[in-house]
Coordinates of C-alpha atoms and ligand atoms in Angstrom, one line a residue:
X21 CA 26.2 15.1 32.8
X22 CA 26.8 16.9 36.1
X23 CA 24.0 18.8 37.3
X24 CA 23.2 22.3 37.0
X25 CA 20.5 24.7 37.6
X26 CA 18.8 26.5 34.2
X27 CA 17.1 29.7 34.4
X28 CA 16.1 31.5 31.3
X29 CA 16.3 35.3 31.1
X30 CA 13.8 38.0 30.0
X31 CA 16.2 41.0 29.1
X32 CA 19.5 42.0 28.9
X33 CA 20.0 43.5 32.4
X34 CA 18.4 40.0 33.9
X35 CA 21.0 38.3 32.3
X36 CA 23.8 40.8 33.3
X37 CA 23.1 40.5 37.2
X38 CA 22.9 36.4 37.2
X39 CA 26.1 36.5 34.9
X40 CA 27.6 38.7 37.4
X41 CA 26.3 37.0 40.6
X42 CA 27.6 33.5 39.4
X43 CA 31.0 34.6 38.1
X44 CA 32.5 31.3 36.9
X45 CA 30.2 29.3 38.1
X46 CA 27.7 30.8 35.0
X47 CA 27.5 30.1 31.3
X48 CA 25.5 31.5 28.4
X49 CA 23.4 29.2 26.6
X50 CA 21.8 29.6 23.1
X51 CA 20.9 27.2 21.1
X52 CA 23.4 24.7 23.0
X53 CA 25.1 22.7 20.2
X54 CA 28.4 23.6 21.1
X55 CA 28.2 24.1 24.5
X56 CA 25.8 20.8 25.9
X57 CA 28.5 18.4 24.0
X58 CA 31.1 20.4 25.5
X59 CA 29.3 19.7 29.1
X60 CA 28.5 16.1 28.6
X61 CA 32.4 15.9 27.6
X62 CA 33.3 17.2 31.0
X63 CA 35.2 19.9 29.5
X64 CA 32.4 22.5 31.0
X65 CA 30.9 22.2 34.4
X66 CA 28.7 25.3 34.5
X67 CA 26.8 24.9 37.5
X68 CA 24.2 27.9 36.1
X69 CA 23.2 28.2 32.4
X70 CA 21.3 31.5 31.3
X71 CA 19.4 31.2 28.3
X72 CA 19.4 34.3 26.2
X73 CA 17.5 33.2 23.4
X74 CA 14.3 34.6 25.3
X75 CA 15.6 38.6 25.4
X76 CA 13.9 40.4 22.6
X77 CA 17.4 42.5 21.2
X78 CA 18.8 39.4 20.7
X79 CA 16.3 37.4 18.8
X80 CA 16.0 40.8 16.4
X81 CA 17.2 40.9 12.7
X82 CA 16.7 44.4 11.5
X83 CA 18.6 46.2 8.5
X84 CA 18.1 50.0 7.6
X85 CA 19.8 51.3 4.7
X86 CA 22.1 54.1 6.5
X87 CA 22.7 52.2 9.9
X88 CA 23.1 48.4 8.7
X89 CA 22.4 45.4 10.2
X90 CA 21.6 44.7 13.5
X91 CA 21.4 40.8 13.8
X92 CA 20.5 39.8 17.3
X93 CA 23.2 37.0 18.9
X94 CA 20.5 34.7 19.2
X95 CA 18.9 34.9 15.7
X96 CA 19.7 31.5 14.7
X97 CA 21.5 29.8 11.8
X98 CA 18.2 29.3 9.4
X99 CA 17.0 32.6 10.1
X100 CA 19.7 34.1 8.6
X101 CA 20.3 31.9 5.7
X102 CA 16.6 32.1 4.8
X103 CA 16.4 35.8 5.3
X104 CA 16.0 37.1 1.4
X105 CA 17.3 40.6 3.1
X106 CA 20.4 38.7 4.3
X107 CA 20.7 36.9 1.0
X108 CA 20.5 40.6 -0.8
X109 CA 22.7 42.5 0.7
X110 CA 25.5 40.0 2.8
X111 CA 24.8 36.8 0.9
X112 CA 28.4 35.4 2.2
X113 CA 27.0 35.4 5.4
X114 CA 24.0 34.0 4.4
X115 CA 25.8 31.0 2.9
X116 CA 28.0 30.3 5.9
X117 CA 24.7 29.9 7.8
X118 CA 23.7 27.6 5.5
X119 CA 26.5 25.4 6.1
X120 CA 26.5 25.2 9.8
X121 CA 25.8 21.4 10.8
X122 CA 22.4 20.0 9.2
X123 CA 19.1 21.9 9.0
X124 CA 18.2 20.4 12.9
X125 CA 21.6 22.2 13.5
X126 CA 20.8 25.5 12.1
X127 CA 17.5 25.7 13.6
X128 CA 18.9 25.9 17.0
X129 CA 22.9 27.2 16.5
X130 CA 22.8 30.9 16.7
X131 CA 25.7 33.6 15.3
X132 CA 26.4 34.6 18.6
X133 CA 27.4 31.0 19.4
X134 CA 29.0 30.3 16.4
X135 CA 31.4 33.8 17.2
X136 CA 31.3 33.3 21.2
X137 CA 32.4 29.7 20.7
X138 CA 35.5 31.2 19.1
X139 CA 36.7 27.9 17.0
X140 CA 38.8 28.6 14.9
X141 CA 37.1 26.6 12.1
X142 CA 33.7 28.2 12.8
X143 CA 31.7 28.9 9.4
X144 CA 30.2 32.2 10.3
X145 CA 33.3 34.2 11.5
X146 CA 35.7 34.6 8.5
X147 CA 32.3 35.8 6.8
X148 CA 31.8 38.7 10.0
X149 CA 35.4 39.3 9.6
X150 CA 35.5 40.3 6.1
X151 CA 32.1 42.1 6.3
X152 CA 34.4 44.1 9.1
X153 CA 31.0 43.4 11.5
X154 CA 31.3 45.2 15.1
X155 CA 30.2 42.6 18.2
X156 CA 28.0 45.2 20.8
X157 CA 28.3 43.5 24.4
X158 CA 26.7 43.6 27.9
X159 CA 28.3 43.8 31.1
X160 CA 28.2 45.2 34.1
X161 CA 29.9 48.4 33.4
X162 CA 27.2 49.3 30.6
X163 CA 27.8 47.9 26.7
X164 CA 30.6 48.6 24.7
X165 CA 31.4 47.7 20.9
X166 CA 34.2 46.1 19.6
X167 CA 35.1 44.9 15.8
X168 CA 34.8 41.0 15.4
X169 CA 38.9 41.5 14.2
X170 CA 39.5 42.3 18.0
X171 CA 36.8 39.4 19.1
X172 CA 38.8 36.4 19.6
X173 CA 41.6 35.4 21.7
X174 CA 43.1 31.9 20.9
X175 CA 41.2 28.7 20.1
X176 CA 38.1 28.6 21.9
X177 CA 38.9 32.0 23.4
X178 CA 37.1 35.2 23.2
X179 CA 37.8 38.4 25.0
X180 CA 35.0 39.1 27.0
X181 CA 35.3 39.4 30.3
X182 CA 33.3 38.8 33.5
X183 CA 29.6 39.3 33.2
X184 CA 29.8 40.2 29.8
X185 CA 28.0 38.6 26.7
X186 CA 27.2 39.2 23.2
X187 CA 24.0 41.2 22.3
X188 CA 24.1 41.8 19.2
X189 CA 26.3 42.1 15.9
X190 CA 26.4 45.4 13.8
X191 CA 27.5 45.3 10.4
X192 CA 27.6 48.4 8.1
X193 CA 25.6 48.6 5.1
X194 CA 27.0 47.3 1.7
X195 CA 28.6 50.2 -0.5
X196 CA 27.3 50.8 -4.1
X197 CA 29.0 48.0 -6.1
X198 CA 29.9 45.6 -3.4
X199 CA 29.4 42.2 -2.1
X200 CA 30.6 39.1 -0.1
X201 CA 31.1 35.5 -0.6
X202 CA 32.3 32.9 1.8
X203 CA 33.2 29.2 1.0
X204 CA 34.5 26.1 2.8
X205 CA 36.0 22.8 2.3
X206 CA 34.9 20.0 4.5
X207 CA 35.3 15.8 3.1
X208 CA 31.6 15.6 2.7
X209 CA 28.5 17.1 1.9
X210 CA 27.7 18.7 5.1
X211 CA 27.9 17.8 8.9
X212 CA 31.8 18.4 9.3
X213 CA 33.7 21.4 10.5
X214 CA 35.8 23.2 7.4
X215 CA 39.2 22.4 6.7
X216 CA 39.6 25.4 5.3
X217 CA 36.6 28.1 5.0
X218 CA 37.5 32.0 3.3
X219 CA 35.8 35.0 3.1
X220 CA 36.1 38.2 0.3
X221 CA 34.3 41.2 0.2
X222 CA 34.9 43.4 -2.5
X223 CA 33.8 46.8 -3.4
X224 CA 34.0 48.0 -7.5
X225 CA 34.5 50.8 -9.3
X226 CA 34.1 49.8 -13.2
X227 CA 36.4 47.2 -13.4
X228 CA 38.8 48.5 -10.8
X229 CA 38.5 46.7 -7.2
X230 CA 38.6 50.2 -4.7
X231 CA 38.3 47.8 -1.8
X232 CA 38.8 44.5 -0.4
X233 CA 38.5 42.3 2.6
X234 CA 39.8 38.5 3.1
X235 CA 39.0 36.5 6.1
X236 CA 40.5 33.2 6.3
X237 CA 38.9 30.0 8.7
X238 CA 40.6 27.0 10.2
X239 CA 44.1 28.1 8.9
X240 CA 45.8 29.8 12.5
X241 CA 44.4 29.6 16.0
X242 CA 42.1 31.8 15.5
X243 CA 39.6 33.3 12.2
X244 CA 42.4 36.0 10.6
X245 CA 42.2 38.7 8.2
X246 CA 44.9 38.5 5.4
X247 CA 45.3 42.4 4.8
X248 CA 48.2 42.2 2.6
X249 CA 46.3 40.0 0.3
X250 CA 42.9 42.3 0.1
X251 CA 45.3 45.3 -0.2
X252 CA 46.9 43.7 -3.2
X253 CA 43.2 43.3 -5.0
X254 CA 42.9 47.2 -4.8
X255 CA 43.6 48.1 -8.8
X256 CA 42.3 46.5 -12.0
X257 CA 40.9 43.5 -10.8
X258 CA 43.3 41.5 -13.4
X259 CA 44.3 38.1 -13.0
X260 CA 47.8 39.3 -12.1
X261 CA 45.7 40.7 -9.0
X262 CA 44.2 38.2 -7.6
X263 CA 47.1 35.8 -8.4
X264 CA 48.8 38.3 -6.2
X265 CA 46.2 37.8 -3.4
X266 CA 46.3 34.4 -3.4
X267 CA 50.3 34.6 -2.8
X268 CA 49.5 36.6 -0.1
X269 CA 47.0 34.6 1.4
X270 CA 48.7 31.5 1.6
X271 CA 51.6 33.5 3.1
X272 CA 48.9 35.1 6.0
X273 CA 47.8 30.9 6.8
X274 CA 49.8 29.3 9.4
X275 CA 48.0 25.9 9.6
X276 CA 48.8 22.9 11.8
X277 CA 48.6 19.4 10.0
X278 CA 45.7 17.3 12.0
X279 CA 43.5 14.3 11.3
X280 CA 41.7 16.5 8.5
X281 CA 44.6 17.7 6.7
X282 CA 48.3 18.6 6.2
X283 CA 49.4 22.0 6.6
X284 CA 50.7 21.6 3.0
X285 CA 47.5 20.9 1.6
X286 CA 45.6 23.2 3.6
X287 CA 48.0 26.3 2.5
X288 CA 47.3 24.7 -1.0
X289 CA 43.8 24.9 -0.5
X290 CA 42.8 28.0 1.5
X291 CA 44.7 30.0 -1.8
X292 CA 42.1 27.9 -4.3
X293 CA 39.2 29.3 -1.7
X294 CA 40.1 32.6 -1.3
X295 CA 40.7 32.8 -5.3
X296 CA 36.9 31.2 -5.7
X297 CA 35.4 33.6 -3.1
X298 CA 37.0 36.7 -4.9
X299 CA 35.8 35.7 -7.8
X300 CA 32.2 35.1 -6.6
X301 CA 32.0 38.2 -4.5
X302 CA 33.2 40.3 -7.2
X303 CA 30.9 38.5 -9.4
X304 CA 27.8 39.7 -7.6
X305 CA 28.7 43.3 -6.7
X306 CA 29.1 44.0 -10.3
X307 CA 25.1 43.1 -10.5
X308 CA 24.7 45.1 -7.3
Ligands
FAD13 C1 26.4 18.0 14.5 C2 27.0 19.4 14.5 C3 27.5 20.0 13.4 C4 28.1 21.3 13.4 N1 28.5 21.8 12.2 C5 29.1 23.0 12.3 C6 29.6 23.6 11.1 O1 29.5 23.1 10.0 N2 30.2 24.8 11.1 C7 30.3 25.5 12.3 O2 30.9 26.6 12.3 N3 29.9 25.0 13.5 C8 29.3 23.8 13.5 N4 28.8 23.2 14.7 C9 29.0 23.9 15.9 C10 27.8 24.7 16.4 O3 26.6 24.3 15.8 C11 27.9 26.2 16.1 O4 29.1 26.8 16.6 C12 26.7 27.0 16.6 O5 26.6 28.2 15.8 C13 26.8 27.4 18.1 O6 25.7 28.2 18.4 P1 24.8 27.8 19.7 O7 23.7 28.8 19.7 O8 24.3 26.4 19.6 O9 25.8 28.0 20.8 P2 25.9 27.4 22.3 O10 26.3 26.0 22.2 O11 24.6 27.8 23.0 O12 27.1 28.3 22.9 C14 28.4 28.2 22.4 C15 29.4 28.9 23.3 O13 29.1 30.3 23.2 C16 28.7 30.9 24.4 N5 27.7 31.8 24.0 C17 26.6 31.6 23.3 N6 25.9 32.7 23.0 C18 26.6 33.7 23.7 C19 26.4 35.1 23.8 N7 25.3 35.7 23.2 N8 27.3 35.8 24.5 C20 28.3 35.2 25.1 N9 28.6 33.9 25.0 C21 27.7 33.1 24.3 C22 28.2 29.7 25.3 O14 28.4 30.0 26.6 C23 29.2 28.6 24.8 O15 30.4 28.7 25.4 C24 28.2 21.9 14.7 C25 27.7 21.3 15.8 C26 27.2 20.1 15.8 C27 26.6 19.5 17.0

């Protein structure tokens, strides 16, 4: 690997000013199991990387029933799946953190990596994008929020610009009657990246659905929303519903065919997901 000098920061406007003093030449580092393979590749030659995961916001998980969560960037993978707040009240994010990698994996991959990483196969996302979770950044102009929806701008792209990173992620709290699910397919137990991976979040009324979000992984360049297909859930949530969701779904996925599937089969199978995930989240809001 080339060589590069570390320095870890202590707070937020630390790691603003070395951001902004390297320029290019500067890279974030969290839990560094995206980004060290990426360096030992040669596909990222940072010659600084700031380490975040000392700055106390983002190492933070704190909920309060009006504001929401406020889940630091750095709070990593087995934090959050093993959080029995996170389980209660956004268990489909809890399970896509539980399916990151192995349990050595989710001990050190954080949710900011997973989102700043911007794959478009990455676990965590679809389930921030159908929670409709807000990204709050640093940068040298002050912090700004933005929804994840806006977040990502091609494979391995985000839209943050120089000097800026990712505190922390905001995410409302759950509505009376509501809950998430997210599910993935990979060949083998765990240890692979999805082929396909979908999100739902549903809110209920009796047996009417009076709100819906789908989030759809490793099906277009980037993690996408499929709004037709939530807005066809809102009604008696009937199997002619979701069989109308799923429709719409498969219509919102442009996959490519690649060395883990066809596009056929991935279309196929990001309906079957999304029908599942539904089901499950609709499932548990009912007992909410
Ligand atoms: C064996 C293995 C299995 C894996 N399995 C999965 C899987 O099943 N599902 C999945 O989704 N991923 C998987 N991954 C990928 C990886 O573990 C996750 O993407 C992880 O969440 C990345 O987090 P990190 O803290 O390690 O990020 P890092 O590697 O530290 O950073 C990733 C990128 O984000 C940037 N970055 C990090 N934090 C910030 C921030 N706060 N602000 C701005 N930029 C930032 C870095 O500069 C870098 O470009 C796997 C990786 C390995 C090695």
């Amino acid at each position: 690997m080339h060589a590069f000098t570390y320095q870890a920061a202590t707070s937020i406007a630390q790691a603003v000013e070395l951001l902004a003093r390297e320029g290019e030449q500067a890279r974030v580092l969290c839990g560094g199991t995206d980004l060290l393979i990426q360096m030992r590749s040669g596909a990222r030659r940072p010659r600084l990387l700031i380490d975040v995961k000392g700055i106390p916001e983002l190492r933070a998980l704190s909920y309060d029933p009006k504001a929401g969560l406020c889940l630091g960037a750095a709070v990593s993978c087995i934090e959050i799946s093993e959080s029995a707040l996170m389980r209660r009240y956004y268990p489909g994010l809890s399970e896509a953190a539980h399916l990151i990698g192995s349990l050595q994996i989710q001990q050190r991959a954080s949710v900011g990596g997973n989102l700043c990483n911007a794959s478009p196969a990455a676990d965590t996302s679809p389930a921030l994008l159908a929670l409709d979770a807000r990204v709050r950044i640093a940068g040298p102009g002050g912090t700004r929020e933005l929804p994840v929806a806006q977040f990502f701008a091609g494979p391995g792209r985000n839209v943050l610009g120089a000097g800026e990173f990712v505190t922390q992620i905001l995410i409302a709290p759950p509505a009376a009657h509501s809950a998430d699910s997210y599910l993935r397919l990979i060949p083998r137990n765990e240890m692979d990246i999805a082929i396909v991976g979908a999100g739902a979040a549903v809110t209920l009324e009796g047996d009417r659905c009076i709100a819906a979000r789908i989030a759809l992984g490793a099906v277009a360049p980037t993690p996408i929303l499929a709004p037709q297909a939530a807005a066809a859930l809102v009604g008696p949530l009937d199997e002619r519903a979701i069989e109308r969701a799923v429709a719409l779904v498969r219509a919102a996925a442009q996959p490519i065919s690649d060395m883990r599937g066809t596009a056929d089969y991935r279309r196929q199978v990001v309906g079957v997901l999304a029908r599942r995930a539904i089901l499950n989240a609709a499932a548990r809001a009912r007992d909410n």
